[in-house]
Amino acid sequence: MLDTAGERVPAPAQEPGLLTPWQQAGRRALDVLRAPYWERPHDTWLVRRWPDLTATTVATVFFWLSLTPSLVPRPWYLQGVVGGITAAIGYGIGCLLSWVVPVLVRRRPGEAVQRRVRARAWQAYWALGLFFTVVLLGESARMQRELRKLQELPPTLTWHSMMIALLAMALCWVVLLVARVIRLGTRQLIRGLLRFVPKPVAVTVGLLVSALVVTFGAKDVVFERGVVDLASHIAANTDQSTKEGVVPSDSPYVSGSPASLISWDDLGYQGRNFTGSVLSAEQISTFTGGEAMEPVRVYVGRAAADGYAEQAELAVAELERTGGFDREVLAIAGTTGSGWIDARTAEPLEYLYNGDTAIVALQYSYLPSWVSFVVDRQEAGRATRELVDAVRQRLARMPEAERPKLVAFGESMGATAVEDSFDGIDDLLASTDGALLVGPPNYSPLWTEVTEGRDPGSPVWRPVYDGGRNVRFAQYPQRDLLQPAGAVWEWPRVVYLQNASDPIVWWSPELAVQPPEWLEEPLGPDVTEEVNWFPFVTFWQTAVDMGTSYGVAAPHGHRYGTNAVEGWAAVLPPAGWTDADTLRLKAFAEAHESPY
């Protein structure tokens, strides 16, 4: 029960036998309802106080905001992770507000009034908080179902609302517990320093030491020496293995074959997948109906040479051995962090030219793309630029009439690697006969140049650059590549395959504090109208979306399927190629998608 000041006091002693256990439990429950928070019984208790009301309220609001949809549907467990992280961020912001306001507002009511107001505020929080949490969890399930429908996913969805709330609460409490341990340690450090130095010095030194320990521990120990080292170890072991069913090719036109300058073991995991799954002349003839050539695929793994320049030199030598410079088309492929090249992007070019092609690439890393982004993001551009320069120098020594058509392509970080190899969009257009860039990350330099320089009125998810003269963007290529209607589509051509719902294209650190252009009207064709921007919340939502962006069907998320067929048909169609041929190859590619 409460006294006149609103403070909970023990119930009056009752004579034995007057109250049953059930009555005693009911009275205690009533006392809790009257003041639904906890006071520290004794100064020796480690837990100093009940969570701050303002901070808890802001954390709850942030959790509600995290339930809103983003670019791609999220499974319940990732929704719980997003909710827990954003709630913890909200709690930190609420703590800051709870500290700042009393400093600015000096006039306060008496202690009794404060206790009474606190009790009523907690009563309101529990009543309204539980009600709105239940309502908004149900509303979130509805919005997720609508988003799945918009992105052509099956309507079935198991939405574990209770599990979302429990997981988010548990994660938020873990973060809060860690923060309180850090604060307690900092207090103890300051108290120890007070024995030797004045208070201002003790506080300053204590805070600095605590900040350094936390920063070093989180970044260098937990993340780099823990998460990154573990991922690197797993990736290094994977790079030594080979996917089941992949064996060295017998074709002399492929790296890793018995005739190759590069051994099978030196190709790396993704290099072996790429060369070991090369199309045969018979497979190409199945589509073309005529006699085809064995395509050239040159791949130089990290283990094949000591540095990028040596890798590029070896790639040129391998192209000369295979006759790659004598083919009609020579394509430079940018690889992702692990060295991956999407067969669905490479194979359409080989079908278009009846195998009269050469594709060359080198591996700059074996790390997963997210690790490579963190630890060696610049390496992709350095490695691919060495390859591009080496190939261009070799082509410059050939008579112009005998040179193959030079194109470049890449997906995700592979697209960035290609872009980093040129000094701007004009350099790319002047140096090649075209390029196909798929799902480029937000930091890609040429993508940024084109997007920021787009014609007024065109949305960021489908920008029109220079009237669509040489560069065009597409999500649904059969329709989008015809835009703007009536514009001249000149050569050379650069095609960006870019889904409006691809979080890898749109994620950036600025999302935490700045509304993105991709949420401005009009929205992309597969972005729900119920998506909104909230500080910090949208950042974490989109970050988690990157991990689930492959869980949707093409052309949504980071899935592009066989859209490279239309992309290559627009960038570099063979003589006599028609729209009907494109549709036929599209159907063929969908029926014969490579598992590699």
XYZ file of C-alpha atoms in Angstrom:
596
model
C 0.000 0.000 0.000
C 0.973 3.664 -0.342
C 1.221 6.383 2.280
C -0.122 9.895 1.753
C 3.065 10.763 -0.105
C 2.471 7.998 -2.626
C 5.267 5.754 -1.256
C 4.712 2.059 -0.814
C 4.784 1.010 2.855
C 4.429 -2.399 4.415
C 0.886 -3.485 5.162
C -0.153 -3.354 8.847
C 0.610 -6.518 10.762
C -2.324 -8.862 10.868
C -3.138 -11.342 13.539
C -2.366 -14.891 12.448
C -5.225 -16.567 10.694
C -7.125 -13.394 9.781
C -5.871 -13.392 6.107
C -5.656 -16.433 3.921
C -2.614 -16.872 1.636
C -4.798 -15.942 -1.321
C -5.871 -12.740 0.404
C -2.277 -11.901 1.228
C -1.235 -12.492 -2.400
C -4.109 -10.327 -3.615
C -3.110 -7.497 -1.287
C 0.486 -7.636 -2.478
C -0.690 -7.596 -6.118
C -2.844 -4.573 -5.351
C 0.169 -2.784 -3.863
C 2.156 -3.504 -7.022
C -0.644 -2.171 -9.216
C -0.725 1.023 -7.173
C 3.034 1.565 -7.638
C 4.234 -0.719 -10.492
C 7.970 -0.212 -10.115
C 10.748 -1.412 -7.830
C 12.810 0.443 -5.233
C 16.233 -0.807 -4.181
C 15.788 -2.292 -0.675
C 19.374 -1.659 0.436
C 22.467 0.263 -0.706
C 24.493 -2.939 -0.954
C 22.333 -4.269 -3.813
C 24.145 -4.393 -7.141
C 21.100 -3.327 -9.142
C 20.778 0.318 -8.252
C 17.307 1.111 -9.549
C 14.354 0.203 -11.694
C 14.730 1.153 -15.396
C 14.154 4.820 -16.079
C 10.555 5.598 -17.089
C 11.449 8.074 -19.834
C 14.068 5.737 -21.284
C 11.707 2.754 -21.128
C 8.968 4.727 -22.870
C 11.287 5.855 -25.672
C 12.618 2.289 -26.024
C 9.060 0.975 -26.347
C 8.219 3.569 -28.998
C 11.364 2.617 -30.928
C 10.296 -1.034 -30.739
C 6.911 -0.093 -32.173
C 8.602 1.778 -35.004
C 10.779 -1.253 -35.769
C 7.608 -3.217 -36.547
C 6.998 -1.135 -39.650
C 7.855 -2.767 -43.007
C 11.039 -2.031 -44.911
C 12.350 -3.138 -48.306
C 11.921 -6.911 -48.056
C 9.856 -9.184 -45.779
C 11.580 -10.254 -42.566
C 11.285 -13.577 -40.702
C 10.121 -13.318 -37.102
C 13.540 -13.901 -35.518
C 15.176 -11.100 -37.512
C 12.248 -8.858 -36.654
C 13.005 -9.621 -33.014
C 16.672 -8.697 -33.533
C 15.724 -5.426 -35.219
C 13.247 -4.700 -32.424
C 15.789 -5.405 -29.683
C 18.543 -3.304 -31.237
C 16.289 -0.343 -31.942
C 14.728 -0.565 -28.474
C 18.204 -0.433 -26.936
C 19.016 2.623 -29.053
C 15.762 4.197 -27.897
C 16.612 3.469 -24.283
C 19.932 5.246 -24.648
C 18.251 8.290 -26.194
C 15.642 8.245 -23.410
C 18.365 8.161 -20.756
C 19.941 11.217 -22.350
C 16.601 13.045 -22.273
C 16.025 11.993 -18.679
C 19.395 13.497 -17.746
C 19.134 16.694 -19.815
C 15.619 17.788 -18.825
C 16.237 18.027 -15.043
C 19.429 19.969 -15.747
C 17.490 22.517 -17.814
C 14.393 22.603 -15.595
C 15.474 23.604 -12.113
C 12.037 23.961 -10.570
C 10.654 20.630 -9.436
C 7.679 19.513 -7.313
C 8.160 18.046 -3.867
C 9.288 14.482 -3.255
C 5.782 13.318 -2.379
C 4.326 14.714 -5.591
C 7.146 13.199 -7.617
C 6.453 9.747 -6.163
C 2.739 10.046 -6.831
C 3.300 11.201 -10.410
C 5.832 8.437 -10.949
C 3.388 5.794 -9.758
C 0.602 7.097 -12.026
C 2.988 7.378 -14.988
C 4.096 3.762 -14.597
C 0.447 2.667 -14.359
C -0.277 4.482 -17.621
C 2.829 3.002 -19.255
C 1.909 -0.597 -18.436
C -1.697 -0.182 -19.504
C -1.094 1.709 -22.758
C 2.198 0.001 -23.572
C 0.780 -3.512 -23.466
C -2.312 -2.487 -25.405
C -0.455 -0.758 -28.241
C 2.206 -3.487 -28.402
C -0.461 -6.133 -29.020
C -2.257 -3.955 -31.573
C 0.917 -2.982 -33.448
C 2.244 -6.548 -33.545
C -0.967 -7.532 -35.309
C -0.725 -4.551 -37.651
C 2.895 -5.450 -38.416
C 1.806 -8.950 -39.434
C -0.734 -7.443 -41.826
C 1.837 -5.122 -43.398
C 4.300 -7.973 -43.835
C 1.632 -10.012 -45.625
C 0.949 -7.096 -47.959
C 4.669 -6.711 -48.674
C 4.988 -10.414 -49.487
C 2.074 -10.092 -51.894
C 3.674 -7.051 -53.537
C 6.925 -8.978 -54.071
C 5.170 -12.050 -55.445
C 5.865 -14.295 -52.479
C 3.461 -16.990 -51.250
C 0.833 -15.609 -48.862
C 1.654 -18.099 -46.123
C 3.443 -16.419 -43.246
C 3.929 -17.615 -39.683
C 4.202 -14.449 -37.643
C 5.218 -15.323 -34.079
C 4.112 -12.104 -32.435
C 4.818 -13.262 -28.887
C 8.264 -14.572 -29.879
C 9.102 -11.259 -31.570
C 8.271 -9.335 -28.404
C 10.143 -11.757 -26.118
C 13.240 -11.867 -28.321
C 13.337 -8.081 -28.652
C 12.899 -7.662 -24.896
C 15.637 -10.184 -24.117
C 18.099 -8.601 -26.551
C 17.347 -5.105 -25.265
C 17.875 -6.239 -21.666
C 21.188 -7.878 -22.564
C 22.401 -4.620 -24.113
C 21.123 -2.691 -21.082
C 22.875 -5.107 -18.709
C 26.163 -4.678 -20.572
C 25.748 -0.891 -20.454
C 25.093 -0.985 -16.701
C 28.140 -3.174 -16.093
C 30.235 -0.667 -18.039
C 28.767 2.196 -16.034
C 29.376 0.378 -12.750
C 32.975 -0.336 -13.741
C 33.498 3.298 -14.685
C 32.123 4.450 -11.310
C 34.453 2.108 -9.457
C 37.409 3.340 -11.525
C 36.570 6.972 -10.763
C 36.239 6.204 -7.047
C 39.657 4.582 -7.078
C 41.198 7.552 -8.881
C 39.691 9.981 -6.350
C 42.165 8.666 -3.795
C 45.028 10.110 -5.824
C 43.767 12.988 -7.988
C 41.136 15.765 -7.805
C 37.577 14.927 -8.827
C 37.600 16.675 -12.277
C 40.755 14.776 -13.212
C 39.390 11.486 -11.877
C 36.125 11.830 -13.798
C 37.862 12.813 -17.042
C 40.455 10.048 -16.858
C 37.864 7.472 -15.794
C 35.557 8.278 -18.704
C 38.417 8.273 -21.221
C 39.779 4.951 -20.006
C 36.323 3.399 -20.023
C 35.633 4.686 -23.544
C 38.958 3.351 -24.830
C 38.437 -0.051 -23.215
C 34.907 -0.355 -24.613
C 35.930 0.815 -28.090
C 38.993 -1.425 -28.221
C 37.104 -4.376 -26.789
C 34.136 -4.055 -29.134
C 36.071 -3.287 -32.303
C 39.423 -5.034 -32.016
C 38.689 -7.928 -29.682
C 35.037 -8.872 -30.160
C 34.549 -7.893 -33.791
C 37.908 -8.097 -35.574
C 39.597 -10.815 -33.493
C 36.349 -12.621 -32.830
C 33.709 -12.333 -35.539
C 35.992 -11.368 -38.434
C 38.725 -13.887 -37.560
C 36.149 -16.664 -37.261
C 34.572 -15.722 -40.601
C 38.026 -15.501 -42.180
C 39.001 -18.920 -40.851
C 35.810 -20.480 -42.209
C 36.252 -18.702 -45.554
C 39.897 -19.799 -45.826
C 38.908 -23.427 -45.298
C 36.083 -23.069 -47.809
C 38.475 -21.597 -50.370
C 40.455 -24.828 -50.261
C 37.388 -26.934 -50.980
C 35.269 -27.513 -54.078
C 31.505 -27.579 -54.425
C 30.048 -31.036 -54.821
C 29.763 -32.057 -58.470
C 32.370 -29.570 -59.733
C 35.391 -31.135 -61.452
C 38.185 -29.683 -63.617
C 37.105 -29.002 -67.180
C 38.742 -30.895 -70.028
C 38.395 -27.849 -72.266
C 41.807 -26.321 -73.110
C 40.078 -22.933 -73.185
C 39.459 -22.909 -69.422
C 41.734 -22.135 -66.478
C 42.441 -25.112 -64.253
C 42.336 -27.573 -67.143
C 45.320 -29.833 -67.890
C 46.519 -27.338 -70.531
C 46.177 -24.294 -68.270
C 48.966 -22.109 -66.899
C 47.000 -22.050 -63.631
C 46.547 -25.185 -61.569
C 43.112 -26.290 -60.411
C 44.151 -25.973 -56.772
C 45.199 -22.330 -57.252
C 41.788 -21.198 -58.534
C 40.102 -20.946 -55.148
C 36.612 -22.167 -54.291
C 34.671 -19.747 -56.495
C 37.198 -19.969 -59.326
C 36.800 -23.730 -59.441
C 33.015 -23.330 -59.472
C 33.194 -20.821 -62.320
C 35.592 -22.708 -64.558
C 34.366 -26.175 -63.646
C 30.804 -25.309 -64.686
C 31.728 -23.768 -68.057
C 29.228 -24.287 -70.861
C 30.191 -26.810 -73.468
C 29.821 -26.260 -77.198
C 27.055 -28.891 -77.174
C 25.101 -27.012 -74.479
C 25.331 -23.770 -76.436
C 24.287 -25.542 -79.641
C 21.170 -26.773 -77.849
C 19.980 -23.169 -77.843
C 21.517 -21.797 -81.047
C 20.780 -24.821 -83.190
C 24.123 -24.507 -84.977
C 27.737 -25.378 -84.417
C 29.143 -23.507 -81.410
C 32.605 -22.759 -80.051
C 33.978 -23.714 -76.663
C 33.888 -20.473 -74.633
C 37.027 -19.171 -72.938
C 36.977 -18.689 -69.182
C 40.138 -17.383 -67.540
C 40.261 -17.103 -63.768
C 43.321 -16.329 -61.631
C 43.035 -17.224 -57.954
C 44.905 -15.489 -55.141
C 47.217 -18.467 -54.716
C 48.309 -18.358 -58.370
C 50.505 -15.239 -57.997
C 52.062 -13.017 -55.351
C 50.234 -9.747 -56.089
C 47.568 -8.105 -58.223
C 50.002 -7.023 -60.920
C 51.369 -10.568 -61.161
C 47.816 -11.963 -61.228
C 46.878 -9.590 -64.051
C 50.013 -10.528 -65.992
C 49.178 -14.205 -65.588
C 45.586 -13.537 -66.713
C 46.828 -11.911 -69.931
C 49.177 -14.838 -70.541
C 46.299 -17.256 -70.016
C 44.136 -15.262 -72.437
C 46.900 -15.503 -75.029
C 47.211 -19.258 -74.468
C 43.472 -19.817 -74.886
C 43.093 -17.428 -77.827
C 40.909 -15.103 -75.800
C 42.112 -12.045 -77.707
C 40.940 -13.655 -80.947
C 37.343 -14.060 -79.792
C 34.567 -11.724 -80.920
C 33.871 -10.536 -77.377
C 36.231 -10.211 -74.410
C 34.538 -9.595 -71.057
C 36.245 -8.483 -67.841
C 34.294 -9.713 -64.809
C 34.405 -8.083 -61.400
C 34.206 -10.572 -58.540
C 32.636 -10.304 -55.107
C 34.579 -10.616 -51.863
C 34.757 -14.398 -52.077
C 35.625 -14.318 -55.792
C 32.121 -15.257 -56.942
C 30.836 -14.657 -60.481
C 27.140 -15.242 -61.116
C 26.763 -17.778 -63.918
C 23.375 -16.228 -64.731
C 25.213 -13.077 -65.762
C 28.073 -14.776 -67.615
C 26.224 -17.490 -69.549
C 23.788 -15.259 -71.524
C 26.757 -13.509 -73.170
C 28.184 -16.895 -74.196
C 24.833 -17.949 -75.652
C 24.415 -14.643 -77.511
C 27.733 -15.071 -79.311
C 27.536 -18.829 -79.842
C 30.519 -19.400 -77.543
C 32.775 -16.957 -79.410
C 33.596 -15.194 -76.135
C 36.287 -14.914 -73.491
C 35.625 -14.010 -69.860
C 38.526 -13.097 -67.573
C 38.523 -12.427 -63.830
C 40.819 -12.575 -60.839
C 40.251 -13.239 -57.162
C 41.298 -10.514 -54.757
C 39.860 -12.106 -51.601
C 38.256 -15.268 -50.280
C 36.286 -13.461 -47.551
C 32.504 -13.152 -47.603
C 31.427 -9.849 -49.114
C 30.337 -8.332 -45.788
C 33.730 -9.084 -44.228
C 35.558 -7.850 -47.305
C 33.513 -4.644 -47.136
C 34.736 -4.069 -43.578
C 38.406 -5.033 -43.829
C 39.492 -4.610 -47.454
C 36.829 -2.771 -49.422
C 39.407 -0.905 -51.519
C 41.115 -4.122 -52.624
C 38.349 -4.978 -55.109
C 39.015 -1.835 -57.126
C 42.805 -2.141 -56.934
C 42.797 -5.731 -58.159
C 40.275 -5.216 -60.948
C 41.990 -2.018 -62.135
C 45.238 -3.970 -62.530
C 43.377 -6.488 -64.664
C 41.617 -3.831 -66.730
C 44.861 -1.934 -67.354
C 46.724 -5.108 -68.324
C 44.024 -6.169 -70.770
C 43.754 -2.704 -72.321
C 47.522 -2.492 -72.772
C 47.517 -5.835 -74.523
C 44.629 -4.782 -76.778
C 46.427 -1.542 -77.640
C 49.193 -3.594 -79.248
C 46.708 -5.230 -81.629
C 45.481 -3.707 -84.905
C 42.211 -1.968 -84.168
C 40.296 -4.000 -86.731
C 41.402 -7.262 -85.084
C 40.535 -6.360 -81.499
C 37.608 -8.100 -79.808
C 34.716 -6.071 -78.437
C 35.633 -5.246 -74.840
C 32.883 -5.260 -72.185
C 32.784 -5.385 -68.389
C 30.290 -6.786 -65.932
C 29.861 -7.470 -62.240
C 27.281 -7.992 -59.544
C 27.153 -6.450 -56.072
C 30.773 -5.838 -54.950
C 31.806 -7.091 -58.382
C 29.998 -4.109 -59.888
C 31.883 -1.796 -57.529
C 35.159 -3.459 -58.506
C 34.442 -2.695 -62.167
C 33.456 0.900 -61.400
C 36.617 1.468 -59.360
C 38.644 0.485 -62.437
C 37.579 3.574 -64.402
C 37.898 7.308 -63.775
C 34.251 8.137 -64.282
C 31.315 7.165 -66.472
C 32.854 8.925 -69.491
C 36.043 6.882 -69.085
C 34.010 3.666 -68.951
C 32.121 4.622 -72.113
C 35.313 5.649 -73.920
C 37.307 2.572 -72.893
C 34.815 -0.237 -73.486
C 32.063 -1.345 -75.822
C 29.596 -1.535 -72.955
C 29.004 -2.766 -69.424
C 26.383 -4.655 -67.432
C 26.376 -3.758 -63.726
C 24.010 -5.620 -61.391
C 22.887 -4.490 -57.943
C 25.776 -2.105 -57.186
C 26.256 -1.187 -53.503
C 25.461 2.368 -52.478
C 29.124 3.444 -52.300
C 29.900 2.511 -55.932
C 31.597 5.568 -57.502
C 30.130 5.571 -61.027
C 26.676 4.654 -59.715
C 26.908 7.635 -57.364
C 28.048 9.908 -60.202
C 25.171 8.864 -62.465
C 22.537 8.873 -59.728
C 23.471 12.305 -58.402
C 23.685 13.678 -61.955
C 20.330 12.248 -63.079
C 17.873 14.340 -65.032
C 15.418 16.380 -62.916
C 12.186 14.561 -62.196
C 13.557 11.035 -62.518
C 13.434 8.980 -59.282
C 16.605 7.686 -57.684
C 15.454 4.080 -58.108
C 15.045 4.549 -61.887
C 17.290 7.491 -62.794
C 17.475 8.919 -66.281
C 20.999 10.108 -67.044
C 21.723 12.429 -69.952
C 18.335 11.663 -71.459
C 19.101 7.924 -71.466
C 21.640 8.400 -74.247
C 24.189 5.772 -73.108
C 23.233 4.692 -69.572
C 19.937 3.136 -68.505
C 18.532 1.431 -65.416
C 16.108 -1.475 -65.306
C 14.225 -3.702 -62.911
C 11.828 -5.053 -65.536
C 14.183 -4.815 -68.555
C 11.643 -5.492 -71.313
C 9.842 -2.314 -70.243
C 12.418 -0.188 -68.412
C 15.143 -0.238 -71.081
C 12.743 1.429 -73.507
C 12.579 4.474 -71.231
C 12.635 7.369 -71.731
C 10.254 6.820 -74.629
C 11.561 8.116 -77.949
C 15.057 8.873 -76.606
C 18.072 7.927 -78.701
C 19.793 4.787 -77.304
C 23.366 5.223 -78.491
C 26.519 3.067 -78.359
C 28.363 2.125 -76.261
C 25.741 1.221 -73.690
C 25.841 0.717 -69.933
C 22.928 -1.092 -68.312
C 22.335 -1.117 -64.567
C 20.061 -3.857 -63.282
C 18.728 -2.319 -60.091
C 15.716 -3.385 -58.046
C 13.874 -0.671 -56.163
C 13.661 -3.039 -53.176
C 17.355 -4.038 -53.138
C 18.733 -3.113 -49.682
C 22.334 -3.648 -50.839
C 21.828 -0.790 -53.296
C 20.229 1.503 -50.721
C 21.993 0.800 -47.415
C 24.316 3.523 -46.185
C 25.386 4.893 -42.772
C 23.476 8.109 -43.516
C 20.221 6.162 -43.111
C 20.654 6.494 -39.344
C 20.172 10.270 -39.359
C 18.942 11.311 -42.815
C 15.830 10.372 -44.842
C 16.844 8.598 -48.076
C 15.832 9.657 -51.562
C 14.449 6.198 -52.341
C 11.568 6.893 -49.944
C 10.527 10.022 -51.821
C 7.448 9.906 -54.038
C 6.990 8.151 -56.363
C 8.059 4.927 -54.683
C 9.526 1.996 -56.564
C 7.157 -0.602 -58.017
C 7.835 -3.181 -55.291
C 8.222 -0.848 -52.300
C 5.175 -0.711 -50.050
C 3.556 2.666 -49.402
C 3.572 1.882 -45.680
C 7.369 2.048 -45.414
C 8.627 5.162 -43.602
C 11.904 6.591 -42.394
C 12.653 6.809 -38.677
C 16.015 7.857 -37.201
C 18.212 4.827 -36.391
C 15.291 2.437 -36.922
C 15.394 2.450 -40.737
C 19.167 2.028 -40.628
C 18.937 -1.241 -38.699
C 15.936 -2.430 -40.674
C 17.807 -1.988 -43.954
C 20.978 -3.529 -42.500
C 19.020 -6.661 -41.570
C 17.266 -6.562 -44.955
C 20.654 -7.080 -46.617
C 20.867 -10.472 -44.948
C 17.405 -11.491 -46.171
C 17.570 -9.898 -49.621
C 18.155 -13.284 -51.279
C 15.020 -14.759 -49.724
C 12.671 -13.199 -52.288
C 12.036 -13.973 -55.927
C 13.569 -12.016 -58.812
C 13.296 -9.169 -59.589
C 13.034 -8.140 -55.948
C 15.535 -7.683 -53.157
C 19.022 -8.623 -54.341
C 17.720 -11.283 -56.713
C 18.072 -10.536 -60.438
C 17.414 -13.950 -61.915
C 17.798 -14.095 -65.680
C 17.454 -10.335 -66.270
C 21.029 -10.370 -67.554
C 19.625 -11.845 -70.778
C 17.843 -8.594 -71.617
C 20.786 -6.655 -70.203
C 23.332 -8.197 -72.570
C 20.891 -8.072 -75.482
C 20.691 -4.308 -74.942
C 24.396 -3.721 -74.243
C 25.936 -5.755 -77.068
C 23.495 -7.636 -79.315
C 25.024 -9.753 -82.119
C 24.290 -8.842 -85.709
C 20.753 -9.836 -86.630
C 19.641 -10.359 -83.028
C 15.921 -9.671 -82.506
C 13.527 -9.153 -79.597
C 12.125 -12.590 -80.320
C 15.612 -14.059 -79.855
C 15.844 -12.316 -76.478
C 12.539 -13.791 -75.313
C 13.585 -17.226 -76.506
C 16.931 -17.028 -74.670
C 15.135 -15.733 -71.574
C 12.864 -18.774 -71.518
C 15.808 -21.081 -72.194
C 17.871 -19.525 -69.373
C 15.004 -19.857 -66.892
C 14.666 -23.522 -67.774
C 18.421 -24.201 -67.536
C 19.584 -22.025 -64.612
C 23.052 -23.018 -63.420
C 23.309 -24.229 -59.797
C 26.704 -22.498 -59.541
